[in-house]
């Protein structure tokens, strides 16, 4: 079994690492979007229920 030239070996490791980093970044972005969406939803519901409780007219904010 012949060995890959060292440079080629490094290149492949680098590409693999870059691919993994890209996937991690994508997961992080998806997580952030999901969390901020949940937060916004929660805030909207809170304001909505608070307004109902106060018997205020439901005004879009």
Coordinates of C-alpha atoms in Angstrom, one line a residue:
X1 CA 0.0 0.0 0.0
X2 CA 1.6 3.2 -1.1
X3 CA 1.5 6.2 1.1
X4 CA -0.1 9.5 -0.1
X5 CA 2.4 12.3 -0.4
X6 CA 2.3 14.3 2.9
X7 CA 1.0 17.4 1.2
X8 CA -2.0 15.5 -0.3
X9 CA -2.7 13.9 3.1
X10 CA -2.7 17.3 4.7
X11 CA -5.0 18.7 2.0
X12 CA -7.5 15.9 2.6
X13 CA -7.5 16.4 6.4
X14 CA -8.0 20.1 5.8
X15 CA -10.9 19.5 3.5
X16 CA -12.5 17.1 5.9
X17 CA -12.1 19.6 8.8
X18 CA -13.6 22.4 6.7
X19 CA -16.6 20.2 5.8
X20 CA -17.1 19.4 9.5
X21 CA -16.9 23.0 10.5
X22 CA -19.4 23.9 7.8
X23 CA -21.9 21.4 9.2
X24 CA -21.4 22.6 12.8
X25 CA -21.9 26.2 11.6
X26 CA -25.1 25.2 9.9
X27 CA -26.4 23.4 13.0
X28 CA -25.6 26.4 15.1
X29 CA -27.5 28.8 12.8
X30 CA -30.5 26.5 12.7
X31 CA -30.5 26.3 16.5
X32 CA -30.3 30.1 16.8
X33 CA -33.2 30.6 14.3
X34 CA -35.3 28.0 16.1
X35 CA -34.6 29.5 19.5
X36 CA -35.3 33.1 18.4
X37 CA -38.5 31.9 16.7
X38 CA -39.6 30.3 20.0
X39 CA -38.7 33.4 22.0
X40 CA -40.8 35.6 19.6
X41 CA -43.7 33.2 19.7
X42 CA -43.6 33.1 23.5
X43 CA -43.5 36.9 23.7
X44 CA -46.4 37.3 21.4
X45 CA -48.5 34.8 23.4
X46 CA -47.5 36.5 26.7
X47 CA -48.6 39.9 25.4
X48 CA -51.8 38.4 23.9
X49 CA -52.8 36.7 27.2
X50 CA -51.9 39.8 29.2
X51 CA -54.1 42.0 27.1
X52 CA -56.9 39.5 27.3
X53 CA -56.5 39.4 31.1
X54 CA -56.6 43.2 31.2
X55 CA -59.6 43.3 28.9
X56 CA -57.8 45.7 26.7
X57 CA -58.7 45.9 23.0
X58 CA -56.4 43.6 21.1
X59 CA -54.2 46.0 19.2
X60 CA -51.4 44.8 16.8
X61 CA -48.1 45.9 18.1

